[in-house]
Amino acid sequence: MRERKLVVVSAGLSQPSSTRLLADRLAAATERELEVRTRVVELRDHAKDVANNLVTGFPGAELREVLDEVAVADGLIAVTPIFQASYSGLFKSFFDVVDNESLVGKPVLIGATGGSPRHSLALEHAMRPMFSYLRAVVVPTAVYAASEDWGNGGDGTALADRIDRAAAEFAALVAARPAASRPDPFDDVVPFEQLMPQH
């Protein structure tokens, strides 16, 4: 089986962050299910480039590389902290500069973190609709981790079970999808004869 390319987008703002921790656990669970090569993108490292892209309409070199990686990935894991009952502004801004065609038909596993379990609905009323609009194939099981899910007052098994279930669904979608490939810039070259002036 061909190795698949997986991009993990983490919108955590602190370092370390529970958002990155959840992203890493989702990636690790997926790697147990499927042979994948994983690229983790910390959006905090690209915040200025994202803002500049929104203003100018053009990505810098580093952001361009990230956007290209997202475009050719076989699957995407996207995790954000929840602020004011929705995804973070940085998370939304990043996907505002992703090309509209980049996620069409692409399996996406969504996850989120927050201080209270009551913010978990943001996965369904904010994140899932956004990715559906971008025509991605969103995994049925979304994973939300509240502060208490990290072992403070709980044993963490419920979160681990959700992670494993979501990763299994995600891996099955990625494995069933035709392999993505990076477009060859020489595919649409005009034949030399057509470039010659006609006499």
mmCIF file of C-alpha atoms in Angstrom:
data_model
loop_
_atom_site.group_PDB
_atom_site.id
_atom_site.type_symbol
_atom_site.label_atom_id
_atom_site.label_comp_id
_atom_site.label_asym_id
_atom_site.label_seq_id
_atom_site.Cartn_x
_atom_site.Cartn_y
_atom_site.Cartn_z
ATOM 1 C CA MET A 1 0.000 0.000 0.000
ATOM 2 C CA ARG A 2 1.338 3.433 -0.952
ATOM 3 C CA GLU A 3 2.276 5.760 1.879
ATOM 4 C CA ARG A 4 -0.297 8.539 2.218
ATOM 5 C CA LYS A 5 0.400 12.190 2.988
ATOM 6 C CA LEU A 6 -1.319 13.654 6.030
ATOM 7 C CA VAL A 7 -1.328 17.298 7.101
ATOM 8 C CA VAL A 8 -2.177 18.211 10.689
ATOM 9 C CA VAL A 9 -3.220 21.826 11.292
ATOM 10 C CA SER A 10 -3.064 22.999 14.907
ATOM 11 C CA ALA A 11 -4.365 26.468 15.809
ATOM 12 C CA GLY A 12 -3.155 26.413 19.407
ATOM 13 C CA LEU A 13 -1.781 29.753 20.556
ATOM 14 C CA SER A 14 0.210 28.787 23.638
ATOM 15 C CA GLN A 15 3.268 26.564 23.792
ATOM 16 C CA PRO A 16 2.725 23.862 24.821
ATOM 17 C CA SER A 17 -0.993 23.801 24.059
ATOM 18 C CA SER A 18 -3.769 21.293 24.632
ATOM 19 C CA THR A 19 -4.778 21.903 21.003
ATOM 20 C CA ARG A 20 -1.411 20.640 19.755
ATOM 21 C CA LEU A 21 -1.593 17.744 22.215
ATOM 22 C CA LEU A 22 -4.974 16.688 20.809
ATOM 23 C CA ALA A 23 -3.690 17.100 17.248
ATOM 24 C CA ASP A 24 -0.686 14.876 18.016
ATOM 25 C CA ARG A 25 -2.874 12.205 19.585
ATOM 26 C CA LEU A 26 -5.235 12.188 16.601
ATOM 27 C CA ALA A 27 -2.257 11.894 14.249
ATOM 28 C CA ALA A 28 -0.693 9.083 16.291
ATOM 29 C CA ALA A 29 -3.974 7.152 16.342
ATOM 30 C CA THR A 30 -4.263 7.547 12.568
ATOM 31 C CA GLU A 31 -0.675 6.342 12.100
ATOM 32 C CA ARG A 32 -1.606 3.173 13.991
ATOM 33 C CA GLU A 33 -4.363 2.539 11.445
ATOM 34 C CA LEU A 34 -2.633 3.532 8.217
ATOM 35 C CA GLU A 35 0.840 4.066 6.777
ATOM 36 C CA VAL A 36 1.094 7.843 6.499
ATOM 37 C CA ARG A 37 3.737 10.559 6.300
ATOM 38 C CA THR A 38 2.639 13.360 8.614
ATOM 39 C CA ARG A 39 3.362 17.087 8.394
ATOM 40 C CA VAL A 40 2.290 19.168 11.392
ATOM 41 C CA VAL A 41 1.532 22.846 10.816
ATOM 42 C CA GLU A 42 1.447 25.172 13.826
ATOM 43 C CA LEU A 43 -0.635 28.123 12.653
ATOM 44 C CA ARG A 44 0.866 30.383 15.343
ATOM 45 C CA ASP A 45 4.135 30.214 13.378
ATOM 46 C CA HIS A 46 2.378 31.543 10.259
ATOM 47 C CA ALA A 47 0.026 34.097 11.823
ATOM 48 C CA LYS A 48 1.715 37.141 10.270
ATOM 49 C CA ASP A 49 1.882 35.510 6.851
ATOM 50 C CA VAL A 50 -1.811 34.605 7.048
ATOM 51 C CA ALA A 51 -2.712 38.206 7.951
ATOM 52 C CA ASN A 52 -0.526 39.556 5.138
ATOM 53 C CA ASN A 53 -2.146 37.154 2.688
ATOM 54 C CA LEU A 54 -5.606 38.369 3.697
ATOM 55 C CA VAL A 55 -4.552 41.979 3.079
ATOM 56 C CA THR A 56 -2.458 41.553 -0.072
ATOM 57 C CA GLY A 57 -4.018 38.490 -1.653
ATOM 58 C CA PHE A 58 -0.608 36.811 -1.948
ATOM 59 C CA PRO A 59 1.034 34.272 0.395
ATOM 60 C CA GLY A 60 4.673 34.518 1.415
ATOM 61 C CA ALA A 61 7.029 31.667 0.510
ATOM 62 C CA GLU A 62 6.580 29.723 3.778
ATOM 63 C CA LEU A 63 2.796 30.020 3.754
ATOM 64 C CA ARG A 64 2.721 29.068 0.055
ATOM 65 C CA GLU A 65 4.547 25.854 0.937
ATOM 66 C CA VAL A 66 1.998 25.073 3.655
ATOM 67 C CA LEU A 67 -0.939 25.764 1.332
ATOM 68 C CA ASP A 68 0.611 23.504 -1.302
ATOM 69 C CA GLU A 69 1.040 20.730 1.286
ATOM 70 C CA VAL A 70 -2.634 21.022 2.241
ATOM 71 C CA ALA A 71 -3.650 20.893 -1.420
ATOM 72 C CA VAL A 72 -1.812 17.629 -2.138
ATOM 73 C CA ALA A 73 -2.461 15.893 1.189
ATOM 74 C CA ASP A 74 -4.497 12.697 1.172
ATOM 75 C CA GLY A 75 -6.162 13.773 4.408
ATOM 76 C CA LEU A 76 -6.288 16.645 6.864
ATOM 77 C CA ILE A 77 -6.573 16.785 10.654
ATOM 78 C CA ALA A 78 -7.720 20.234 11.798
ATOM 79 C CA VAL A 79 -7.782 21.197 15.473
ATOM 80 C CA THR A 80 -8.637 24.558 17.027
ATOM 81 C CA PRO A 81 -9.197 26.020 20.470
ATOM 82 C CA ILE A 82 -12.738 27.251 20.998
ATOM 83 C CA PHE A 83 -13.160 30.951 21.776
ATOM 84 C CA GLN A 84 -16.558 32.617 22.207
ATOM 85 C CA ALA A 85 -18.359 29.402 21.195
ATOM 86 C CA SER A 86 -16.541 29.056 17.844
ATOM 87 C CA TYR A 87 -13.178 28.326 16.215
ATOM 88 C CA SER A 88 -10.335 30.771 16.713
ATOM 89 C CA GLY A 89 -9.850 33.737 14.397
ATOM 90 C CA LEU A 90 -6.446 32.404 13.321
ATOM 91 C CA PHE A 91 -7.979 29.051 12.382
ATOM 92 C CA LYS A 92 -10.701 30.688 10.287
ATOM 93 C CA SER A 93 -8.248 33.121 8.679
ATOM 94 C CA PHE A 94 -6.020 30.252 7.573
ATOM 95 C CA PHE A 95 -8.869 28.442 5.870
ATOM 96 C CA ASP A 96 -9.946 31.736 4.310
ATOM 97 C CA VAL A 97 -6.665 31.763 2.370
ATOM 98 C CA VAL A 98 -6.732 28.064 1.442
ATOM 99 C CA ASP A 99 -7.695 27.681 -2.228
ATOM 100 C CA ASN A 100 -11.396 26.878 -2.655
ATOM 101 C CA GLU A 101 -10.594 23.696 -4.582
ATOM 102 C CA SER A 102 -7.930 22.344 -2.205
ATOM 103 C CA LEU A 103 -10.283 20.442 0.085
ATOM 104 C CA VAL A 104 -12.804 19.111 -2.440
ATOM 105 C CA GLY A 105 -13.390 15.432 -1.630
ATOM 106 C CA LYS A 106 -10.566 15.415 0.933
ATOM 107 C CA PRO A 107 -11.144 13.505 4.192
ATOM 108 C CA VAL A 108 -10.963 15.863 7.184
ATOM 109 C CA LEU A 109 -10.903 14.913 10.852
ATOM 110 C CA ILE A 110 -11.971 17.812 13.063
ATOM 111 C CA GLY A 111 -11.071 18.355 16.691
ATOM 112 C CA ALA A 112 -11.282 21.144 19.225
ATOM 113 C CA THR A 113 -10.254 22.010 22.764
ATOM 114 C CA GLY A 114 -11.755 24.256 25.383
ATOM 115 C CA GLY A 115 -12.137 24.873 29.070
ATOM 116 C CA SER A 116 -15.696 23.595 29.352
ATOM 117 C CA PRO A 117 -17.569 20.634 27.844
ATOM 118 C CA ARG A 118 -20.408 22.983 26.844
ATOM 119 C CA HIS A 119 -18.250 24.379 24.027
ATOM 120 C CA SER A 120 -18.203 20.989 22.277
ATOM 121 C CA LEU A 121 -21.167 21.947 20.089
ATOM 122 C CA ALA A 122 -18.867 24.334 18.207
ATOM 123 C CA LEU A 123 -17.621 21.294 16.310
ATOM 124 C CA GLU A 124 -21.091 20.785 14.846
ATOM 125 C CA HIS A 125 -22.372 24.341 14.434
ATOM 126 C CA ALA A 126 -19.136 26.004 13.302
ATOM 127 C CA MET A 127 -16.376 23.637 12.151
ATOM 128 C CA ARG A 128 -18.372 20.948 10.333
ATOM 129 C CA PRO A 129 -20.404 23.482 8.285
ATOM 130 C CA MET A 130 -17.238 25.339 7.252
ATOM 131 C CA PHE A 131 -15.565 22.198 5.928
ATOM 132 C CA SER A 132 -18.797 21.063 4.295
ATOM 133 C CA TYR A 133 -18.917 24.410 2.503
ATOM 134 C CA LEU A 134 -15.375 23.737 1.274
ATOM 135 C CA ARG A 135 -16.700 20.364 -0.002
ATOM 136 C CA ALA A 136 -14.441 18.283 2.207
ATOM 137 C CA VAL A 137 -15.534 14.860 3.473
ATOM 138 C CA VAL A 138 -15.770 15.350 7.228
ATOM 139 C CA VAL A 139 -15.299 12.293 9.447
ATOM 140 C CA PRO A 140 -18.539 11.431 11.321
ATOM 141 C CA THR A 141 -16.846 11.391 14.734
ATOM 142 C CA ALA A 142 -15.454 14.763 15.817
ATOM 143 C CA VAL A 143 -13.260 14.971 18.915
ATOM 144 C CA TYR A 144 -13.622 17.635 21.597
ATOM 145 C CA ALA A 145 -11.331 17.733 24.631
ATOM 146 C CA ALA A 146 -12.248 19.845 27.645
ATOM 147 C CA SER A 147 -9.789 20.548 30.440
ATOM 148 C CA GLU A 148 -11.244 17.703 32.507
ATOM 149 C CA ASP A 149 -10.565 15.199 29.699
ATOM 150 C CA TRP A 150 -6.824 15.407 30.250
ATOM 151 C CA GLY A 151 -6.989 13.390 33.459
ATOM 152 C CA ASN A 152 -7.907 16.128 35.937
ATOM 153 C CA GLY A 153 -10.880 14.525 37.588
ATOM 154 C CA GLY A 154 -11.178 11.805 34.980
ATOM 155 C CA ASP A 155 -9.106 8.869 33.739
ATOM 156 C CA GLY A 156 -8.986 10.024 30.114
ATOM 157 C CA THR A 157 -10.419 6.787 28.710
ATOM 158 C CA ALA A 158 -13.492 8.465 27.209
ATOM 159 C CA LEU A 159 -11.266 10.855 25.250
ATOM 160 C CA ALA A 160 -8.973 8.011 24.174
ATOM 161 C CA ASP A 161 -11.984 6.039 22.916
ATOM 162 C CA ARG A 162 -13.236 9.026 20.883
ATOM 163 C CA ILE A 163 -9.765 9.564 19.422
ATOM 164 C CA ASP A 164 -9.452 5.913 18.386
ATOM 165 C CA ARG A 165 -12.942 5.832 16.849
ATOM 166 C CA ALA A 166 -12.401 9.057 14.917
ATOM 167 C CA ALA A 167 -8.957 7.946 13.704
ATOM 168 C CA ALA A 168 -10.326 4.611 12.462
ATOM 169 C CA GLU A 169 -13.066 6.389 10.497
ATOM 170 C CA PHE A 170 -10.564 8.883 9.123
ATOM 171 C CA ALA A 171 -8.039 6.224 8.102
ATOM 172 C CA ALA A 172 -10.754 4.272 6.275
ATOM 173 C CA LEU A 173 -11.754 7.369 4.282
ATOM 174 C CA VAL A 174 -8.134 8.196 3.437
ATOM 175 C CA ALA A 175 -7.380 4.615 2.371
ATOM 176 C CA ALA A 176 -10.461 4.509 0.130
ATOM 177 C CA ARG A 177 -9.613 7.764 -1.661
ATOM 178 C CA PRO A 178 -7.512 7.803 -4.842
ATOM 179 C CA ALA A 179 -3.968 8.850 -4.057
ATOM 180 C CA ALA A 180 -3.386 12.582 -4.237
ATOM 181 C CA SER A 181 -0.501 13.837 -6.315
ATOM 182 C CA ARG A 182 1.297 17.115 -6.675
ATOM 183 C CA PRO A 183 0.402 18.692 -10.030
ATOM 184 C CA ASP A 184 3.231 18.663 -12.553
ATOM 185 C CA PRO A 185 3.882 22.219 -13.808
ATOM 186 C CA PHE A 186 4.946 20.755 -17.162
ATOM 187 C CA ASP A 187 1.664 18.928 -17.809
ATOM 188 C CA ASP A 188 0.176 21.849 -19.761
ATOM 189 C CA VAL A 189 3.227 22.955 -21.744
ATOM 190 C CA VAL A 190 2.387 24.458 -25.151
ATOM 191 C CA PRO A 191 4.105 22.464 -27.927
ATOM 192 C CA PHE A 192 7.094 24.249 -29.428
ATOM 193 C CA GLU A 193 5.520 24.225 -32.894
ATOM 194 C CA GLN A 194 2.612 26.328 -31.622
ATOM 195 C CA LEU A 195 4.997 28.909 -30.195
ATOM 196 C CA MET A 196 6.659 29.489 -33.575
ATOM 197 C CA PRO A 197 5.315 32.436 -35.588
ATOM 198 C CA GLN A 198 3.276 31.377 -38.610
ATOM 199 C CA HIS A 199 4.428 32.671 -42.018
#
